[in-house]
PDB file of C-alpha atoms in Angstrom:
ATOM      1  CA  MET E   1       0.000   0.000   0.000  1.00 37.00           C
ATOM      2  CA  THR E   2       1.261   3.469  -0.896  1.00 41.00           C
ATOM      3  CA  VAL E   3       0.944   5.890   1.987  1.00 42.00           C
ATOM      4  CA  THR E   4       1.331   9.646   1.488  1.00 51.00           C
ATOM      5  CA  SER E   5       3.932  11.119   3.820  1.00 50.00           C
ATOM      6  CA  GLY E   6       2.419  11.937   7.208  1.00 54.00           C
ATOM      7  CA  GLN E   7      -0.676   9.750   6.702  1.00 62.00           C
ATOM      8  CA  GLN E   8      -1.408   6.534   8.566  1.00 70.00           C
ATOM      9  CA  PRO E   9      -1.993   3.208   6.780  1.00 74.00           C
ATOM     10  CA  GLY E  10      -5.649   2.848   5.878  1.00 90.00           C
ATOM     11  CA  TYR E  11      -6.111   6.600   5.545  1.00 93.00           C
ATOM     12  CA  GLU E  12      -7.253   6.392   1.918  1.00 93.00           C
ATOM     13  CA  GLU E  13      -9.862   3.759   2.754  1.00 94.00           C
ATOM     14  CA  ARG E  14     -11.235   5.851   5.644  1.00 94.00           C
ATOM     15  CA  LEU E  15     -11.427   8.900   3.403  1.00 94.00           C
ATOM     16  CA  GLN E  16     -13.146   7.113   0.512  1.00 94.00           C
ATOM     17  CA  ALA E  17     -15.644   5.598   2.969  1.00 94.00           C
ATOM     18  CA  PHE E  18     -17.265   9.049   3.082  1.00 94.00           C
ATOM     19  CA  THR E  19     -18.452   8.651  -0.527  1.00 94.00           C
ATOM     20  CA  GLY E  20     -22.247   8.465  -0.411  1.00 94.00           C
ATOM     21  CA  ARG E  21     -22.353   9.370   3.277  1.00 94.00           C
ATOM     22  CA  GLU E  22     -24.774  11.946   4.607  1.00 94.00           C
ATOM     23  CA  LEU E  23     -22.987  14.993   6.007  1.00 91.00           C
ATOM     24  CA  ARG E  24     -26.120  16.804   7.052  1.00 89.00           C
ATOM     25  CA  ALA E  25     -29.524  15.260   7.658  1.00 90.00           C
ATOM     26  CA  PRO E  26     -32.512  17.187   6.253  1.00 92.00           C
ATOM     27  CA  THR E  27     -32.327  20.480   8.162  1.00 91.00           C
ATOM     28  CA  PRO E  28     -35.243  22.929   7.958  1.00 93.00           C
ATOM     29  CA  ALA E  29     -34.532  26.576   7.267  1.00 92.00           C
ATOM     30  CA  GLN E  30     -34.882  28.836  10.299  1.00 90.00           C
ATOM     31  CA  ASP E  31     -37.643  30.785   8.570  1.00 93.00           C
ATOM     32  CA  PRO E  32     -40.019  30.152   5.687  1.00 96.00           C
ATOM     33  CA  VAL E  33     -39.619  32.037   2.428  1.00 96.00           C
ATOM     34  CA  ASN E  34     -40.845  35.571   3.114  1.00 96.00           C
ATOM     35  CA  GLN E  35     -41.449  38.812   1.266  1.00 95.00           C
ATOM     36  CA  PRO E  36     -39.218  41.124   3.372  1.00 95.00           C
ATOM     37  CA  MET E  37     -36.093  39.044   2.700  1.00 95.00           C
ATOM     38  CA  ILE E  38     -36.970  38.740  -0.994  1.00 95.00           C
ATOM     39  CA  ARG E  39     -37.246  42.523  -1.144  1.00 95.00           C
ATOM     40  CA  HIS E  40     -33.907  43.022   0.628  1.00 95.00           C
ATOM     41  CA  TRP E  41     -32.185  40.524  -1.678  1.00 93.00           C
ATOM     42  CA  ALA E  42     -33.585  42.081  -4.864  1.00 93.00           C
ATOM     43  CA  GLU E  43     -32.547  45.543  -3.691  1.00 93.00           C
ATOM     44  CA  ALA E  44     -29.024  44.422  -2.742  1.00 91.00           C
ATOM     45  CA  MET E  45     -28.566  42.668  -6.088  1.00 90.00           C
ATOM     46  CA  GLY E  46     -30.091  45.495  -8.095  1.00 91.00           C
ATOM     47  CA  ASP E  47     -32.646  43.073  -9.569  1.00 92.00           C
ATOM     48  CA  THR E  48     -35.743  45.068 -10.540  1.00 93.00           C
ATOM     49  CA  ASN E  49     -37.843  42.172 -11.879  1.00 94.00           C
ATOM     50  CA  PRO E  50     -41.346  43.028 -10.518  1.00 95.00           C
ATOM     51  CA  VAL E  51     -42.343  39.368  -9.990  1.00 95.00           C
ATOM     52  CA  TYR E  52     -40.182  39.442  -6.848  1.00 95.00           C
ATOM     53  CA  THR E  53     -41.922  42.356  -5.153  1.00 93.00           C
ATOM     54  CA  ASP E  54     -45.233  43.118  -6.923  1.00 95.00           C
ATOM     55  CA  ALA E  55     -48.037  40.550  -6.518  1.00 94.00           C
ATOM     56  CA  GLU E  56     -50.085  42.066  -9.344  1.00 95.00           C
ATOM     57  CA  ALA E  57     -47.141  41.918 -11.748  1.00 93.00           C
ATOM     58  CA  ALA E  58     -46.503  38.304 -10.703  1.00 92.00           C
ATOM     59  CA  ARG E  59     -50.116  37.304 -11.346  1.00 94.00           C
ATOM     60  CA  ALA E  60     -49.934  38.952 -14.770  1.00 95.00           C
ATOM     61  CA  THR E  61     -47.260  36.382 -15.668  1.00 93.00           C
ATOM     62  CA  GLY E  62     -49.428  33.457 -14.538  1.00 93.00           C
ATOM     63  CA  ARG E  63     -47.911  33.090 -11.067  1.00 93.00           C
ATOM     64  CA  GLU E  64     -50.126  32.897  -8.002  1.00 92.00           C
ATOM     65  CA  SER E  65     -47.980  35.345  -6.024  1.00 92.00           C
ATOM     66  CA  VAL E  66     -44.564  36.929  -5.887  1.00 95.00           C
ATOM     67  CA  VAL E  67     -41.694  34.468  -6.084  1.00 95.00           C
ATOM     68  CA  ALA E  68     -38.169  34.407  -4.703  1.00 95.00           C
ATOM     69  CA  PRO E  69     -35.129  34.786  -6.989  1.00 94.00           C
ATOM     70  CA  ALA E  70     -33.871  31.284  -7.730  1.00 92.00           C
ATOM     71  CA  SER E  71     -30.374  32.110  -6.474  1.00 89.00           C
ATOM     72  CA  MET E  72     -31.785  32.742  -2.985  1.00 93.00           C
ATOM     73  CA  VAL E  73     -32.430  29.058  -2.368  1.00 93.00           C
ATOM     74  CA  GLN E  74     -29.180  28.563  -0.460  1.00 91.00           C
ATOM     75  CA  ALA E  75     -29.721  31.728   1.598  1.00 92.00           C
ATOM     76  CA  TRP E  76     -32.905  30.375   3.188  1.00 93.00           C
ATOM     77  CA  THR E  77     -31.026  27.472   4.782  1.00 91.00           C
ATOM     78  CA  MET E  78     -27.818  29.219   5.859  1.00 88.00           C
ATOM     79  CA  ARG E  79     -27.386  28.771   9.600  1.00 78.00           C
ATOM     80  CA  GLY E  80     -26.009  32.202  10.465  1.00 69.00           C
ATOM     81  CA  TYR E  81     -22.893  33.054  12.450  1.00 62.00           C
ATOM     82  CA  ALA E  82     -24.199  32.057  15.899  1.00 61.00           C
ATOM     83  CA  ALA E  83     -25.265  28.608  14.691  1.00 55.00           C
ATOM     84  CA  THR E  84     -21.950  28.145  12.877  1.00 52.00           C
ATOM     85  CA  VAL E  85     -19.807  28.618  15.987  1.00 47.00           C
ATOM     86  CA  ALA E  86     -22.158  26.788  18.373  1.00 49.00           C
ATOM     87  CA  PRO E  87     -21.261  23.144  19.079  1.00 51.00           C
ATOM     88  CA  PRO E  88     -23.589  20.725  17.251  1.00 53.00           C
ATOM     89  CA  GLU E  89     -26.187  18.863  19.246  1.00 59.00           C
ATOM     90  CA  GLY E  90     -25.391  15.198  19.770  1.00 57.00           C
ATOM     91  CA  GLY E  91     -21.678  15.518  19.054  1.00 57.00           C
ATOM     92  CA  ALA E  92     -19.704  16.042  15.853  1.00 64.00           C
ATOM     93  CA  SER E  93     -21.595  16.077  12.557  1.00 80.00           C
ATOM     94  CA  GLY E  94     -20.593  14.102   9.481  1.00 87.00           C
ATOM     95  CA  PHE E  95     -19.174  17.297   8.040  1.00 88.00           C
ATOM     96  CA  ASP E  96     -17.050  17.862  11.147  1.00 89.00           C
ATOM     97  CA  GLU E  97     -15.759  14.293  10.955  1.00 92.00           C
ATOM     98  CA  LEU E  98     -14.798  14.710   7.292  1.00 92.00           C
ATOM     99  CA  VAL E  99     -12.978  17.980   7.965  1.00 91.00           C
ATOM    100  CA  ALA E 100     -11.127  16.375  10.893  1.00 92.00           C
ATOM    101  CA  LEU E 101     -10.032  13.482   8.684  1.00 93.00           C
ATOM    102  CA  LEU E 102      -8.838  15.870   5.973  1.00 93.00           C
ATOM    103  CA  ASP E 103      -6.939  17.858   8.621  1.00 92.00           C
ATOM    104  CA  GLU E 104      -5.334  14.602   9.752  1.00 92.00           C
ATOM    105  CA  GLY E 105      -4.032  14.161   6.211  1.00 92.00           C
ATOM    106  CA  GLY E 106      -2.589  17.663   6.218  1.00 92.00           C
ATOM    107  CA  TYR E 107      -5.300  19.172   3.986  1.00 93.00           C
ATOM    108  CA  SER E 108      -5.972  22.037   6.353  1.00 90.00           C
ATOM    109  CA  SER E 109      -6.721  24.823   3.848  1.00 92.00           C
ATOM    110  CA  VAL E 110      -9.801  25.185   1.680  1.00 91.00           C
ATOM    111  CA  VAL E 111     -10.923  27.100  -1.374  1.00 92.00           C
ATOM    112  CA  ALA E 112     -14.226  26.797  -3.246  1.00 90.00           C
ATOM    113  CA  THR E 113     -13.805  25.812  -6.896  1.00 91.00           C
ATOM    114  CA  ASP E 114     -17.308  25.636  -8.402  1.00 91.00           C
ATOM    115  CA  SER E 115     -21.010  25.455  -7.641  1.00 92.00           C
ATOM    116  CA  GLU E 116     -23.594  23.952 -10.012  1.00 94.00           C
ATOM    117  CA  PHE E 117     -27.259  24.708  -9.274  1.00 94.00           C
ATOM    118  CA  THR E 118     -30.328  23.050 -10.770  1.00 96.00           C
ATOM    119  CA  PHE E 119     -33.670  24.758 -10.028  1.00 96.00           C
ATOM    120  CA  LEU E 120     -36.823  22.649 -10.356  1.00 96.00           C
ATOM    121  CA  ARG E 121     -39.466  25.166  -9.313  1.00 94.00           C
ATOM    122  CA  GLU E 122     -39.794  28.698  -8.014  1.00 94.00           C
ATOM    123  CA  LEU E 123     -40.195  29.339  -4.310  1.00 95.00           C
ATOM    124  CA  ALA E 124     -42.969  31.573  -2.986  1.00 95.00           C
ATOM    125  CA  PRO E 125     -43.653  33.128   0.425  1.00 96.00           C
ATOM    126  CA  GLY E 126     -44.739  30.420   2.848  1.00 95.00           C
ATOM    127  CA  ASP E 127     -42.549  27.662   1.397  1.00 96.00           C
ATOM    128  CA  HIS E 128     -40.491  26.148   4.206  1.00 96.00           C
ATOM    129  CA  ILE E 129     -37.554  24.305   2.746  1.00 95.00           C
ATOM    130  CA  ALA E 130     -34.957  21.969   4.192  1.00 95.00           C
ATOM    131  CA  VAL E 131     -31.522  20.997   2.937  1.00 95.00           C
ATOM    132  CA  ARG E 132     -29.707  17.643   2.995  1.00 95.00           C
ATOM    133  CA  GLU E 133     -26.039  17.212   2.045  1.00 95.00           C
ATOM    134  CA  THR E 134     -24.221  14.038   0.972  1.00 96.00           C
ATOM    135  CA  VAL E 135     -20.715  13.317  -0.317  1.00 96.00           C
ATOM    136  CA  GLU E 136     -20.520  12.487  -4.012  1.00 96.00           C
ATOM    137  CA  SER E 137     -16.779  11.973  -4.271  1.00 95.00           C
ATOM    138  CA  VAL E 138     -13.364  12.626  -2.770  1.00 94.00           C
ATOM    139  CA  SER E 139     -10.684  12.777  -5.443  1.00 94.00           C
ATOM    140  CA  ALA E 140      -7.281  11.188  -5.396  1.00 93.00           C
ATOM    141  CA  GLU E 141      -4.490  13.512  -4.317  1.00 93.00           C
ATOM    142  CA  LYS E 142      -3.862  16.249  -6.901  1.00 93.00           C
ATOM    143  CA  ARG E 143      -1.087  18.793  -7.355  1.00 91.00           C
ATOM    144  CA  THR E 144      -2.360  22.368  -7.753  1.00 88.00           C
ATOM    145  CA  GLY E 145      -0.881  25.841  -7.775  1.00 83.00           C
ATOM    146  CA  LEU E 146      -2.055  26.313  -4.191  1.00 85.00           C
ATOM    147  CA  GLY E 147      -0.618  23.039  -2.965  1.00 88.00           C
ATOM    148  CA  THR E 148      -1.289  19.311  -2.967  1.00 92.00           C
ATOM    149  CA  GLY E 149      -4.883  18.495  -2.154  1.00 94.00           C
ATOM    150  CA  ARG E 150      -8.159  16.708  -2.834  1.00 95.00           C
ATOM    151  CA  PHE E 151     -11.329  17.889  -4.515  1.00 96.00           C
ATOM    152  CA  VAL E 152     -14.351  17.140  -2.332  1.00 96.00           C
ATOM    153  CA  THR E 153     -17.707  17.175  -4.141  1.00 96.00           C
ATOM    154  CA  THR E 154     -20.961  17.197  -2.192  1.00 96.00           C
ATOM    155  CA  LEU E 155     -24.596  17.322  -3.296  1.00 96.00           C
ATOM    156  CA  LYS E 156     -27.080  19.524  -1.477  1.00 96.00           C
ATOM    157  CA  THR E 157     -30.734  18.701  -2.007  1.00 96.00           C
ATOM    158  CA  TYR E 158     -33.334  21.367  -1.196  1.00 97.00           C
ATOM    159  CA  ALA E 159     -36.872  20.113  -0.528  1.00 96.00           C
ATOM    160  CA  ASP E 160     -40.159  21.803   0.353  1.00 95.00           C
ATOM    161  CA  GLY E 161     -42.456  20.965   3.272  1.00 92.00           C
ATOM    162  CA  GLN E 162     -43.962  18.060   1.332  1.00 94.00           C
ATOM    163  CA  GLY E 163     -40.561  16.526   0.689  1.00 93.00           C
ATOM    164  CA  GLU E 164     -40.494  17.437  -3.000  1.00 96.00           C
ATOM    165  CA  THR E 165     -37.099  18.489  -4.345  1.00 97.00           C
ATOM    166  CA  VAL E 166     -37.078  22.131  -5.450  1.00 96.00           C
ATOM    167  CA  ALA E 167     -33.350  22.521  -6.239  1.00 96.00           C
ATOM    168  CA  THR E 168     -29.997  20.746  -6.087  1.00 96.00           C
ATOM    169  CA  GLN E 169     -26.506  22.145  -5.701  1.00 96.00           C
ATOM    170  CA  ARG E 170     -23.322  20.302  -6.599  1.00 96.00           C
ATOM    171  CA  TRP E 171     -20.626  21.984  -4.497  1.00 94.00           C
ATOM    172  CA  ARG E 172     -16.915  21.354  -4.994  1.00 95.00           C
ATOM    173  CA  THR E 173     -14.058  22.542  -2.793  1.00 95.00           C
ATOM    174  CA  LEU E 174     -10.334  21.957  -2.847  1.00 94.00           C
ATOM    175  CA  ARG E 175      -8.960  20.885   0.519  1.00 94.00           C
ATOM    176  CA  PHE E 176      -5.217  21.334   0.228  1.00 93.00           C
ATOM    177  CA  ARG E 177      -1.900  21.245   2.020  1.00 90.00           C
ATOM    178  CA  PRO E 178      -0.414  24.752   1.644  1.00 81.00           C
ATOM    179  CA  ALA E 179       2.673  24.810  -0.528  1.00 74.00           C
ATOM    180  CA  PRO E 180       5.845  25.733   1.375  1.00 72.00           C
ATOM    181  CA  GLU E 181       6.937  29.340   1.144  1.00 64.00           C
ATOM    182  CA  LYS E 182       9.532  29.893  -1.557  1.00 63.00           C
ATOM    183  CA  ALA E 183      12.879  31.301  -0.527  1.00 58.00           C
ATOM    184  CA  PRO E 184      13.059  35.041  -1.194  1.00 55.00           C
ATOM    185  CA  ALA E 185      14.778  36.091  -4.375  1.00 51.00           C
ATOM    186  CA  ALA E 186      18.316  37.383  -4.098  1.00 52.00           C
ATOM    187  CA  ALA E 187      17.208  40.810  -5.343  1.00 55.00           C
ATOM    188  CA  ALA E 188      13.686  42.146  -4.886  1.00 66.00           C
ATOM    189  CA  ALA E 189      11.757  42.915  -8.048  1.00 81.00           C
ATOM    190  CA  PRO E 190      10.875  46.582  -8.616  1.00 87.00           C
ATOM    191  CA  ARG E 191       7.589  47.643  -7.082  1.00 88.00           C
ATOM    192  CA  PRO E 192       4.820  48.148  -9.676  1.00 90.00           C
ATOM    193  CA  ARG E 193       4.319  51.795 -10.642  1.00 91.00           C
ATOM    194  CA  PRO E 194       1.078  53.557  -9.654  1.00 91.00           C
ATOM    195  CA  ALA E 195      -1.066  55.083 -12.396  1.00 91.00           C
ATOM    196  CA  VAL E 196      -0.258  58.793 -12.160  1.00 92.00           C
ATOM    197  CA  ASN E 197      -2.447  61.338 -13.941  1.00 92.00           C
ATOM    198  CA  ARG E 198      -3.272  65.052 -13.726  1.00 91.00           C
ATOM    199  CA  ASP E 199      -5.793  64.425 -10.940  1.00 92.00           C
ATOM    200  CA  ASN E 200      -3.453  62.601  -8.562  1.00 94.00           C
ATOM    201  CA  ALA E 201       0.070  63.743  -9.518  1.00 95.00           C
ATOM    202  CA  PHE E 202       0.115  66.144  -6.536  1.00 96.00           C
ATOM    203  CA  PHE E 203      -0.367  63.176  -4.159  1.00 96.00           C
ATOM    204  CA  PHE E 204       2.750  61.333  -5.366  1.00 95.00           C
ATOM    205  CA  GLU E 205       4.775  64.553  -5.634  1.00 95.00           C
ATOM    206  CA  GLY E 206       3.909  65.265  -1.993  1.00 96.00           C
ATOM    207  CA  ALA E 207       4.795  61.698  -0.985  1.00 95.00           C
ATOM    208  CA  ALA E 208       8.238  62.144  -2.528  1.00 95.00           C
ATOM    209  CA  GLN E 209       8.701  64.949   0.027  1.00 96.00           C
ATOM    210  CA  HIS E 210       7.187  62.833   2.846  1.00 96.00           C
ATOM    211  CA  ARG E 211       4.038  64.982   2.874  1.00 97.00           C
ATOM    212  CA  LEU E 212       0.596  63.357   2.881  1.00 97.00           C
ATOM    213  CA  LEU E 213      -1.594  65.718   0.856  1.00 97.00           C
ATOM    214  CA  ILE E 214      -5.387  65.679   0.690  1.00 97.00           C
ATOM    215  CA  GLN E 215      -7.345  67.360  -2.091  1.00 97.00           C
ATOM    216  CA  ARG E 216      -9.641  70.165  -0.911  1.00 97.00           C
ATOM    217  CA  CYS E 217     -12.444  71.886  -2.799  1.00 96.00           C
ATOM    218  CA  ALA E 218     -11.587  75.578  -3.161  1.00 96.00           C
ATOM    219  CA  SER E 219     -15.290  76.442  -3.113  1.00 96.00           C
ATOM    220  CA  CYS E 220     -16.853  74.494  -0.215  1.00 96.00           C
ATOM    221  CA  SER E 221     -13.633  73.223   1.493  1.00 96.00           C
ATOM    222  CA  LEU E 222     -14.709  69.561   1.306  1.00 96.00           C
ATOM    223  CA  LEU E 223     -11.752  67.178   1.636  1.00 97.00           C
ATOM    224  CA  ARG E 224     -11.793  64.259  -0.761  1.00 95.00           C
ATOM    225  CA  HIS E 225      -9.774  61.130  -1.460  1.00 94.00           C
ATOM    226  CA  PRO E 226      -9.297  59.541  -3.938  1.00 93.00           C
ATOM    227  CA  SER E 227      -8.716  62.764  -5.814  1.00 93.00           C
ATOM    228  CA  GLY E 228     -10.747  63.847  -8.824  1.00 92.00           C
ATOM    229  CA  PRO E 229     -11.398  66.812 -11.083  1.00 93.00           C
ATOM    230  CA  CYS E 230     -14.797  67.763  -9.654  1.00 94.00           C
ATOM    231  CA  CYS E 231     -16.131  68.270  -6.130  1.00 93.00           C
ATOM    232  CA  PRO E 232     -18.836  65.652  -5.455  1.00 91.00           C
ATOM    233  CA  SER E 233     -20.614  68.083  -3.119  1.00 93.00           C
ATOM    234  CA  CYS E 234     -20.807  71.419  -4.955  1.00 93.00           C
ATOM    235  CA  GLY E 235     -19.518  70.534  -8.424  1.00 93.00           C
ATOM    236  CA  SER E 236     -16.640  73.019  -8.374  1.00 95.00           C
ATOM    237  CA  LEU E 237     -13.613  72.302 -10.560  1.00 95.00           C
ATOM    238  CA  GLU E 238     -11.332  74.455  -8.407  1.00 95.00           C
ATOM    239  CA  TRP E 239      -9.218  72.815  -5.720  1.00 95.00           C
ATOM    240  CA  ASP E 240      -6.107  73.029  -3.614  1.00 96.00           C
ATOM    241  CA  THR E 241      -4.517  70.717  -1.013  1.00 96.00           C
ATOM    242  CA  VAL E 242      -3.956  70.460   2.722  1.00 96.00           C
ATOM    243  CA  GLU E 243      -1.321  68.389   4.490  1.00 97.00           C
ATOM    244  CA  ALA E 244      -2.632  65.630   6.744  1.00 96.00           C
ATOM    245  CA  ALA E 245      -1.346  65.407  10.303  1.00 96.00           C
ATOM    246  CA  GLY E 246      -0.602  61.708   9.812  1.00 95.00           C
ATOM    247  CA  HIS E 247      -2.857  60.278  12.528  1.00 97.00           C
ATOM    248  CA  GLY E 248      -5.800  57.912  12.099  1.00 97.00           C
ATOM    249  CA  HIS E 249      -7.255  54.522  12.905  1.00 97.00           C
ATOM    250  CA  VAL E 250      -7.822  51.224  11.112  1.00 97.00           C
ATOM    251  CA  TYR E 251     -11.297  51.368   9.565  1.00 96.00           C
ATOM    252  CA  SER E 252     -11.018  47.887   8.022  1.00 96.00           C
ATOM    253  CA  PHE E 253      -8.267  45.538   6.876  1.00 95.00           C
ATOM    254  CA  VAL E 254      -7.570  42.306   5.026  1.00 94.00           C
ATOM    255  CA  VAL E 255      -4.645  39.872   5.004  1.00 92.00           C
ATOM    256  CA  ASN E 256      -3.947  38.678   1.447  1.00 89.00           C
ATOM    257  CA  HIS E 257      -1.858  35.544   0.858  1.00 86.00           C
ATOM    258  CA  HIS E 258      -2.413  35.212  -2.900  1.00 82.00           C
ATOM    259  CA  PRO E 259      -1.432  35.994  -5.540  1.00 83.00           C
ATOM    260  CA  ARG E 260       2.205  36.366  -4.608  1.00 83.00           C
ATOM    261  CA  HIS E 261       4.374  39.000  -6.293  1.00 85.00           C
ATOM    262  CA  PRO E 262       8.170  39.121  -6.097  1.00 86.00           C
ATOM    263  CA  ALA E 263       8.142  42.831  -5.186  1.00 86.00           C
ATOM    264  CA  PHE E 264       6.119  42.269  -2.016  1.00 86.00           C
ATOM    265  CA  GLU E 265       6.571  40.277   1.163  1.00 84.00           C
ATOM    266  CA  SER E 266       3.731  37.793   1.676  1.00 84.00           C
ATOM    267  CA  PRO E 267       1.235  38.018   3.261  1.00 89.00           C
ATOM    268  CA  TYR E 268       0.077  41.521   2.354  1.00 89.00           C
ATOM    269  CA  LEU E 269      -1.439  43.493   5.212  1.00 93.00           C
ATOM    270  CA  VAL E 270      -3.788  45.963   3.490  1.00 95.00           C
ATOM    271  CA  ALA E 271      -5.909  48.431   5.446  1.00 96.00           C
ATOM    272  CA  VAL E 272      -8.393  51.223   4.954  1.00 96.00           C
ATOM    273  CA  VAL E 273      -7.156  53.948   7.313  1.00 97.00           C
ATOM    274  CA  GLU E 274      -9.477  56.763   8.357  1.00 97.00           C
ATOM    275  CA  LEU E 275      -7.481  59.927   8.949  1.00 97.00           C
ATOM    276  CA  THR E 276      -8.344  62.398  11.705  1.00 96.00           C
ATOM    277  CA  GLU E 277      -9.198  64.808   8.875  1.00 96.00           C
ATOM    278  CA  GLY E 278     -12.065  62.456   7.894  1.00 95.00           C
ATOM    279  CA  THR E 279     -10.864  61.016   4.599  1.00 96.00           C
ATOM    280  CA  ARG E 280      -9.866  57.384   4.141  1.00 96.00           C
ATOM    281  CA  LEU E 281      -7.125  55.812   2.069  1.00 95.00           C
ATOM    282  CA  ILE E 282      -6.041  52.292   1.202  1.00 95.00           C
ATOM    283  CA  THR E 283      -2.544  51.606   2.453  1.00 96.00           C
ATOM    284  CA  ASN E 284      -0.216  48.975   3.860  1.00 95.00           C
ATOM    285  CA  LEU E 285       0.357  48.460   7.582  1.00 95.00           C
ATOM    286  CA  THR E 286       3.886  47.990   8.824  1.00 94.00           C
ATOM    287  CA  GLY E 287       5.482  47.143  12.147  1.00 93.00           C
ATOM    288  CA  VAL E 288       2.645  44.845  13.225  1.00 94.00           C
ATOM    289  CA  ALA E 289       1.822  41.149  12.800  1.00 92.00           C
ATOM    290  CA  PRO E 290      -1.439  40.356  10.967  1.00 91.00           C
ATOM    291  CA  GLY E 291      -2.864  38.664  14.057  1.00 90.00           C
ATOM    292  CA  ASP E 292      -2.347  41.779  16.163  1.00 93.00           C
ATOM    293  CA  VAL E 293      -4.306  44.189  13.951  1.00 95.00           C
ATOM    294  CA  THR E 294      -7.727  45.255  15.231  1.00 95.00           C
ATOM    295  CA  ILE E 295     -10.480  47.458  13.869  1.00 95.00           C
ATOM    296  CA  GLY E 296     -10.137  50.910  15.443  1.00 95.00           C
ATOM    297  CA  MET E 297      -6.413  50.509  16.161  1.00 96.00           C
ATOM    298  CA  ALA E 298      -4.702  53.902  16.326  1.00 96.00           C
ATOM    299  CA  VAL E 299      -2.032  54.306  13.647  1.00 97.00           C
ATOM    300  CA  VAL E 300       0.476  56.944  12.578  1.00 97.00           C
ATOM    301  CA  LEU E 301       1.982  57.811   9.242  1.00 97.00           C
ATOM    302  CA  ASP E 302       5.238  56.272   8.087  1.00 96.00           C
ATOM    303  CA  TRP E 303       6.934  56.308   4.698  1.00 96.00           C
ATOM    304  CA  LEU E 304       8.058  53.558   2.358  1.00 93.00           C
ATOM    305  CA  ASP E 305      10.888  54.687   0.100  1.00 92.00           C
ATOM    306  CA  ALA E 306      10.513  51.812  -2.334  1.00 89.00           C
ATOM    307  CA  ASP E 307      13.202  53.110  -4.714  1.00 89.00           C
ATOM    308  CA  PRO E 308      14.632  56.479  -5.766  1.00 89.00           C
ATOM    309  CA  ASP E 309      11.560  57.161  -7.925  1.00 90.00           C
ATOM    310  CA  LEU E 310       8.749  55.926  -5.670  1.00 93.00           C
ATOM    311  CA  THR E 311       7.740  56.853  -2.131  1.00 95.00           C
ATOM    312  CA  LEU E 312       4.412  55.728  -0.643  1.00 95.00           C
ATOM    313  CA  PRO E 313       2.615  56.424   2.630  1.00 96.00           C
ATOM    314  CA  VAL E 314       2.195  53.458   4.981  1.00 96.00           C
ATOM    315  CA  PHE E 315       0.954  53.310   8.565  1.00 97.00           C
ATOM    316  CA  ARG E 316       2.215  51.679  11.748  1.00 96.00           C
ATOM    317  CA  PRO E 317       0.661  51.278  15.197  1.00 96.00           C
ATOM    318  CA  ALA E 318       0.639  54.500  17.198  1.00 94.00           C
ATOM    319  CA  PRO E 319       3.008  54.370  20.182  1.00 90.00           C
ATOM    320  CA  THR E 320       1.229  53.688  23.453  1.00 80.00           C
ATOM    321  CA  GLU E 321       1.395  56.380  26.067  1.00 63.00           C
ATOM    322  CA  ALA E 322       3.293  55.559  29.234  1.00 52.00           C
ATOM    323  CA  PRO E 323       1.009  55.245  32.301  1.00 51.00           C
TER     324      PRO E 323
END
C-alpha cells in the first residue's frame, strides 16, 4: 500500500468511505420564504424584476404570487454566524468528521472551486424548505498551484415541506496542504508603478517629500480622497490641497496571501485607514503582525521609500502612552 507522507496506513480507505455518506440530515430553514427578505435581496442585487416584489405583476405572468429569486435558495437554509460557531447537538456532525479526517491528512486549507445549481421550481412566500447534504466523491491527491490536495464534491438537495425536491446544488471545494513558502529572491523585483495622472500627480509629488496631501475643494472646502477633477458636493472644478497630520485609525483591513508578487513580502497586510481629517485611504500596515491588527487601532503615518523614484505612505501602530 502506498501511503502519502504523514498519513497513517488505511487513511485512503477511511477517506473514501465518506463517498455516499450523509454529512447533514434534512435540516429545515430557520424561517419560511418571506417577502421582506426577498425585497432586501432584490434591492441588494439590483434586480428590478417586478415578480419578486409586486403581486399584481406576478399574477400577470401566470404566477399565483410573488416568487423568490432562484439564487436565494441557499440563503434560506444558511445557519447564520451564531449557529456556525455553536457546538452541534449530539456531538460532531458528518461534516465535522470529514474535515477532521482531511486535517489529519494535512489538507488544512480550503478554497471553493465551483457550484452547479439546478432549479426545479420557483419558491414563494410560505414555502419552508430543508436541505440535505451528501458526499458524491473525494478525489485522489492532486497537485495544484495552491498546494497538494483533494477535490471534495458534495450534493445539497433542497426540498419543500412536502418533501419534493425544489433545487440541487453540486458543491466542490479543494482541501489542500499549503505549498511551502519559496525562498526570497536574491534581489527584490521593482515595485509596480502607480497610475499617475493630472488628478493625482500632486499626491505622489507630496509623498516624494514625505508629505501626505489631501485634495480640498476651493469652493466648499470639502476634503476628498481619492482625488478627482470635480467636487462631489458642490460641483466646483477648483481645488487646492492640505497636508494631513498623519494620525488615524484602522477602519477595516484584510490579510492577502495570494497571488504572490516578487516585489512584495507575503502576506500583504492591506488596510483602509481613516485619517483624523475624515478622509480614508487604502494603504499597507507595517510594524505589526497580521494577528495583532484590530479594527479601530490607532495608527500613525510612516513612509516607504521603495526606490529612488517611488515613495508611498504606509501606517504603523501608534506608540502607546506611558502610564
